[in-house]
Amino acid sequence: MRILALLPLLILLLFIVGSLAALLGQLEVTTLSTLLRDAEIRFAFGLSLATALLSLLLACVIALPAAWALVRLDLPGKRWINLLLDLPMVTPPLVTGIGLLLLLGQQGMVGSWWPALAQRLFSPLGIVIAQTYVASAILLRSASAALAAIDRAWLETAHNLGLAPLATFLLVEIPLVWRALVSGAVLALSRALGEFGATLMLAGATRMKTETLPIAVYLNIAGGDFSAAVGCALLLIVLAFLLLLLLHGIRPHAEEGRRAAC
């Protein structure tokens, strides 16, 4: 049994380590250093980071109140609302991008009466919209689970002390589960940084304009510049690894905080 259990683990590790080693083996240190000084790659890195951070901020503004409403309010059809809110996490990104384009484009329901938005989709604005869409769904689920785990006694005590619902949310609920919220935010940021399909459909793939790191990988592969594509891929891996370290540093404390809230 031990061998049967270890074999799949070894296969998974082989694929993960093997793919990383294959990427690293494609570039020499001098080549990588040259690529990192390239203006286009620096642009893609800066655009990815800026749009992902802005998208995370917008996702927090959207997802945290929405999570509170799902957990605290007795909404009609809550089961179906939850089902719909999970769709962005299971829908293929390209399909998501097509849907957003049809909604926000010049012929769409929103774009037809807001032409200024439709005309600016193929720009960093389109990137932010696509990233916010996918990041909000992830943060919403993390926040909902964290808020639902809070012991009702805390909320009743706050109510008895005369705190309004907004004050209770800001002063009691968020401090109790902030580590879990940060953990969800890290996952959402990671997903925003790696967003490709919806961004491609909604904002396009224009060099030095809507060129995030995933788009840069796509453009360089399509153009035959494999070294530049691998360089961009390695930057994404470094960012993902740093976020993973942060996530693993937060999660043990998040579990402690969740137990304290119960």
CSV table of C-alpha atoms in Angstrom, one decimal:
chain,number,residue,atom,x,y,z
A,1,MET,CA,0.0,0.0,0.0
A,2,ARG,CA,2.8,2.4,0.8
A,3,ILE,CA,4.4,1.9,-2.6
A,4,LEU,CA,1.1,2.4,-4.3
A,5,ALA,CA,0.5,5.6,-2.4
A,6,LEU,CA,4.1,6.9,-3.0
A,7,LEU,CA,4.1,6.2,-6.7
A,8,PRO,CA,1.6,8.9,-7.7
A,9,LEU,CA,3.3,11.4,-5.4
A,10,LEU,CA,6.6,10.7,-7.1
A,11,ILE,CA,5.0,11.1,-10.5
A,12,LEU,CA,3.5,14.4,-9.6
A,13,LEU,CA,6.9,15.6,-8.2
A,14,LEU,CA,8.6,14.5,-11.4
A,15,PHE,CA,6.3,16.5,-13.6
A,16,ILE,CA,6.6,19.6,-11.4
A,17,VAL,CA,10.3,19.5,-10.9
A,18,GLY,CA,10.9,18.3,-14.4
A,19,SER,CA,9.0,21.1,-16.0
A,20,LEU,CA,10.8,23.7,-13.9
A,21,ALA,CA,14.2,22.2,-14.7
A,22,ALA,CA,13.3,22.1,-18.4
A,23,LEU,CA,12.4,25.9,-18.3
A,24,LEU,CA,15.6,26.8,-16.4
A,25,GLY,CA,17.7,24.7,-18.7
A,26,GLN,CA,16.6,26.7,-21.7
A,27,LEU,CA,18.3,29.9,-20.6
A,28,GLU,CA,21.8,30.8,-19.6
A,29,VAL,CA,22.3,33.3,-16.9
A,30,THR,CA,23.7,35.9,-19.3
A,31,THR,CA,20.7,35.4,-21.7
A,32,LEU,CA,18.3,35.8,-18.8
A,33,SER,CA,20.0,38.9,-17.6
A,34,THR,CA,19.8,40.4,-21.1
A,35,LEU,CA,16.1,39.5,-21.3
A,36,LEU,CA,15.3,41.1,-17.9
A,37,ARG,CA,16.8,44.4,-19.2
A,38,ASP,CA,14.6,44.3,-22.3
A,39,ALA,CA,12.1,47.2,-22.4
A,40,GLU,CA,9.2,45.0,-23.6
A,41,ILE,CA,9.6,42.4,-20.8
A,42,ARG,CA,10.0,45.1,-18.2
A,43,PHE,CA,6.8,46.7,-19.6
A,44,ALA,CA,4.9,43.4,-19.4
A,45,PHE,CA,6.1,42.8,-15.9
A,46,GLY,CA,5.1,46.3,-14.7
A,47,LEU,CA,1.7,46.1,-16.4
A,48,SER,CA,1.0,42.7,-15.0
A,49,LEU,CA,1.9,43.8,-11.4
A,50,ALA,CA,0.0,47.1,-11.7
A,51,THR,CA,-3.2,45.7,-13.2
A,52,ALA,CA,-3.2,42.7,-10.8
A,53,LEU,CA,-2.9,44.9,-7.7
A,54,LEU,CA,-5.6,47.2,-8.9
A,55,SER,CA,-7.8,44.3,-9.8
A,56,LEU,CA,-7.2,42.8,-6.3
A,57,LEU,CA,-8.3,46.2,-4.7
A,58,LEU,CA,-11.4,46.2,-6.8
A,59,ALA,CA,-12.1,42.6,-6.0
A,60,CYS,CA,-11.9,43.4,-2.3
A,61,VAL,CA,-14.4,46.2,-2.7
A,62,ILE,CA,-16.8,43.9,-4.6
A,63,ALA,CA,-16.3,40.5,-2.9
A,64,LEU,CA,-16.2,41.4,0.8
A,65,PRO,CA,-19.6,43.1,1.0
A,66,ALA,CA,-21.0,40.5,-1.3
A,67,ALA,CA,-19.7,37.7,1.0
A,68,TRP,CA,-21.2,39.4,4.0
A,69,ALA,CA,-24.6,39.6,2.2
A,70,LEU,CA,-24.4,35.9,1.3
A,71,VAL,CA,-23.6,34.9,4.8
A,72,ARG,CA,-25.6,37.3,7.0
A,73,LEU,CA,-28.7,38.0,4.9
A,74,ASP,CA,-31.6,35.7,4.3
A,75,LEU,CA,-31.7,36.1,0.5
A,76,PRO,CA,-34.4,34.4,-1.6
A,77,GLY,CA,-32.9,31.8,-3.9
A,78,LYS,CA,-29.5,31.8,-2.0
A,79,ARG,CA,-28.7,28.3,-3.3
A,80,TRP,CA,-29.0,29.5,-6.9
A,81,ILE,CA,-27.1,32.7,-6.2
A,82,ASN,CA,-24.2,30.7,-4.8
A,83,LEU,CA,-24.3,28.5,-7.9
A,84,LEU,CA,-24.1,31.5,-10.2
A,85,LEU,CA,-21.3,33.1,-8.2
A,86,ASP,CA,-19.2,29.9,-8.6
A,87,LEU,CA,-19.5,29.9,-12.4
A,88,PRO,CA,-16.4,32.2,-12.9
A,89,MET,CA,-14.2,29.6,-11.2
A,90,VAL,CA,-15.3,26.7,-13.5
A,91,THR,CA,-16.0,28.5,-16.8
A,92,PRO,CA,-13.1,28.4,-19.3
A,93,PRO,CA,-11.3,31.7,-19.4
A,94,LEU,CA,-11.8,32.1,-23.1
A,95,VAL,CA,-15.5,31.6,-22.7
A,96,THR,CA,-15.5,34.2,-19.9
A,97,GLY,CA,-13.7,36.7,-22.2
A,98,ILE,CA,-16.2,36.2,-25.0
A,99,GLY,CA,-19.1,36.7,-22.6
A,100,LEU,CA,-17.5,39.9,-21.2
A,101,LEU,CA,-16.8,41.2,-24.7
A,102,LEU,CA,-20.4,40.6,-25.8
A,103,LEU,CA,-21.7,42.3,-22.7
A,104,LEU,CA,-19.3,45.3,-22.7
A,105,GLY,CA,-18.6,45.7,-26.4
A,106,GLN,CA,-20.2,48.2,-28.6
A,107,GLN,CA,-23.1,45.9,-29.4
A,108,GLY,CA,-23.5,44.7,-25.9
A,109,MET,CA,-26.1,45.6,-23.2
A,110,VAL,CA,-23.6,47.7,-21.3
A,111,GLY,CA,-21.5,48.9,-24.2
A,112,SER,CA,-24.4,50.1,-26.2
A,113,TRP,CA,-25.4,52.8,-23.7
A,114,TRP,CA,-21.8,53.4,-22.4
A,115,PRO,CA,-19.8,53.7,-25.6
A,116,ALA,CA,-16.8,55.3,-23.9
A,117,LEU,CA,-16.3,52.0,-22.0
A,118,ALA,CA,-16.7,49.9,-25.1
A,119,GLN,CA,-14.1,52.0,-27.0
A,120,ARG,CA,-11.5,51.6,-24.2
A,121,LEU,CA,-11.8,47.8,-23.7
A,122,PHE,CA,-8.7,47.1,-25.8
A,123,SER,CA,-6.5,48.8,-23.3
A,124,PRO,CA,-5.3,48.2,-19.7
A,125,LEU,CA,-8.9,48.9,-18.6
A,126,GLY,CA,-10.0,45.6,-20.3
A,127,ILE,CA,-7.2,43.8,-18.5
A,128,VAL,CA,-8.4,45.1,-15.2
A,129,ILE,CA,-12.0,44.1,-15.9
A,130,ALA,CA,-11.0,40.6,-16.8
A,131,GLN,CA,-8.7,40.2,-13.8
A,132,THR,CA,-11.2,41.6,-11.4
A,133,TYR,CA,-13.9,39.3,-12.7
A,134,VAL,CA,-11.8,36.1,-11.9
A,135,ALA,CA,-10.2,37.5,-8.7
A,136,SER,CA,-13.6,38.5,-7.2
A,137,ALA,CA,-15.0,35.0,-7.5
A,138,ILE,CA,-12.0,33.5,-5.6
A,139,LEU,CA,-12.0,36.1,-2.9
A,140,LEU,CA,-15.8,35.9,-2.5
A,141,ARG,CA,-15.5,32.1,-1.7
A,142,SER,CA,-12.7,32.6,0.7
A,143,ALA,CA,-14.4,35.5,2.5
A,144,SER,CA,-17.8,33.6,2.6
A,145,ALA,CA,-16.2,30.6,4.3
A,146,ALA,CA,-14.3,32.7,6.8
A,147,LEU,CA,-17.3,34.8,7.8
A,148,ALA,CA,-19.6,31.8,8.0
A,149,ALA,CA,-17.1,30.2,10.5
A,150,ILE,CA,-17.5,33.1,13.0
A,151,ASP,CA,-19.3,32.1,16.2
A,152,ARG,CA,-22.6,33.9,16.4
A,153,ALA,CA,-21.9,34.8,20.0
A,154,TRP,CA,-19.4,37.4,18.8
A,155,LEU,CA,-22.1,39.0,16.7
A,156,GLU,CA,-24.7,38.9,19.4
A,157,THR,CA,-22.3,40.5,21.8
A,158,ALA,CA,-21.5,43.3,19.4
A,159,HIS,CA,-25.3,43.8,18.8
A,160,ASN,CA,-25.9,44.0,22.5
A,161,LEU,CA,-23.2,46.6,22.8
A,162,GLY,CA,-25.1,48.7,20.3
A,163,LEU,CA,-22.8,48.3,17.3
A,164,ALA,CA,-24.4,48.7,13.9
A,165,PRO,CA,-23.9,46.0,11.3
A,166,LEU,CA,-21.3,48.0,9.4
A,167,ALA,CA,-19.3,48.7,12.6
A,168,THR,CA,-19.6,45.0,13.6
A,169,PHE,CA,-18.3,43.9,10.2
A,170,LEU,CA,-15.3,46.3,10.3
A,171,LEU,CA,-14.5,46.1,14.0
A,172,VAL,CA,-15.4,42.5,14.9
A,173,GLU,CA,-15.7,40.2,11.9
A,174,ILE,CA,-12.8,41.4,9.8
A,175,PRO,CA,-10.3,41.4,12.7
A,176,LEU,CA,-11.4,37.8,13.6
A,177,VAL,CA,-10.8,36.4,10.1
A,178,TRP,CA,-8.3,38.8,8.6
A,179,ARG,CA,-5.6,36.1,8.1
A,180,ALA,CA,-8.1,34.0,6.1
A,181,LEU,CA,-9.1,37.0,4.1
A,182,VAL,CA,-5.4,37.8,3.3
A,183,SER,CA,-5.0,34.1,2.3
A,184,GLY,CA,-7.9,34.4,-0.1
A,185,ALA,CA,-6.4,37.7,-1.4
A,186,VAL,CA,-3.1,36.1,-2.2
A,187,LEU,CA,-4.9,33.4,-4.2
A,188,ALA,CA,-6.9,36.0,-6.0
A,189,LEU,CA,-3.7,38.0,-6.8
A,190,SER,CA,-2.0,34.9,-8.1
A,191,ARG,CA,-5.0,34.1,-10.4
A,192,ALA,CA,-5.0,37.7,-11.6
A,193,LEU,CA,-1.3,37.7,-12.5
A,194,GLY,CA,-1.7,34.5,-14.5
A,195,GLU,CA,-4.9,35.5,-16.3
A,196,PHE,CA,-4.7,34.9,-20.0
A,197,GLY,CA,-7.8,33.7,-21.8
A,198,ALA,CA,-10.3,36.4,-20.7
A,199,THR,CA,-7.6,39.1,-21.1
A,200,LEU,CA,-6.9,37.9,-24.6
A,201,MET,CA,-10.5,38.1,-25.6
A,202,LEU,CA,-11.4,41.3,-23.9
A,203,ALA,CA,-8.3,43.5,-24.1
A,204,GLY,CA,-6.5,41.8,-27.0
A,205,ALA,CA,-2.8,41.1,-27.4
A,206,THR,CA,-1.0,44.2,-28.4
A,207,ARG,CA,2.7,44.6,-27.7
A,208,MET,CA,3.6,47.4,-25.3
A,209,LYS,CA,-0.1,48.2,-24.7
A,210,THR,CA,-2.0,45.2,-23.4
A,211,GLU,CA,1.0,43.0,-23.0
A,212,THR,CA,0.9,41.3,-19.6
A,213,LEU,CA,3.4,38.5,-18.9
A,214,PRO,CA,1.1,35.7,-20.0
A,215,ILE,CA,0.3,37.7,-23.1
A,216,ALA,CA,4.0,38.2,-23.7
A,217,VAL,CA,4.6,34.5,-23.5
A,218,TYR,CA,1.9,33.9,-26.1
A,219,LEU,CA,3.2,36.7,-28.4
A,220,ASN,CA,6.8,35.5,-28.2
A,221,ILE,CA,5.9,31.9,-28.8
A,222,ALA,CA,3.7,32.9,-31.8
A,223,GLY,CA,6.6,35.0,-33.1
A,224,GLY,CA,9.2,32.3,-32.7
A,225,ASP,CA,11.2,34.0,-29.9
A,226,PHE,CA,11.3,31.1,-27.6
A,227,SER,CA,14.0,32.6,-25.3
A,228,ALA,CA,11.9,35.7,-24.5
A,229,ALA,CA,8.8,33.4,-23.9
A,230,VAL,CA,10.8,31.3,-21.4
A,231,GLY,CA,12.1,34.5,-19.7
A,232,CYS,CA,8.5,35.7,-19.2
A,233,ALA,CA,7.5,32.3,-18.0
A,234,LEU,CA,10.3,32.3,-15.4
A,235,LEU,CA,9.2,35.7,-14.1
A,236,LEU,CA,5.7,34.3,-13.7
A,237,ILE,CA,7.1,31.3,-11.8
A,238,VAL,CA,9.1,33.6,-9.5
A,239,LEU,CA,6.0,35.7,-8.7
A,240,ALA,CA,3.9,32.5,-8.1
A,241,PHE,CA,6.6,31.1,-5.9
A,242,LEU,CA,6.8,34.2,-3.8
A,243,LEU,CA,3.0,34.3,-3.4
A,244,LEU,CA,3.1,30.6,-2.5
A,245,LEU,CA,5.6,31.3,0.3
A,246,LEU,CA,3.4,34.1,1.6
A,247,LEU,CA,0.3,31.8,1.4
A,248,HIS,CA,2.0,29.0,3.3
A,249,GLY,CA,3.2,31.5,5.9
A,250,ILE,CA,-0.3,32.8,6.4
A,251,ARG,CA,-2.4,29.6,6.4
A,252,PRO,CA,-1.3,28.1,9.7
A,253,HIS,CA,-2.2,31.3,11.5
A,254,ALA,CA,-5.4,31.6,9.5
A,255,GLU,CA,-6.4,28.1,10.8
A,256,GLU,CA,-5.7,29.3,14.3
A,257,GLY,CA,-7.7,32.5,13.8
A,258,ARG,CA,-10.6,30.5,12.4
A,259,ARG,CA,-10.6,28.2,15.4
A,260,ALA,CA,-10.6,31.2,17.7
A,261,ALA,CA,-13.6,32.7,15.8
A,262,CYS,CA,-15.6,29.6,16.3
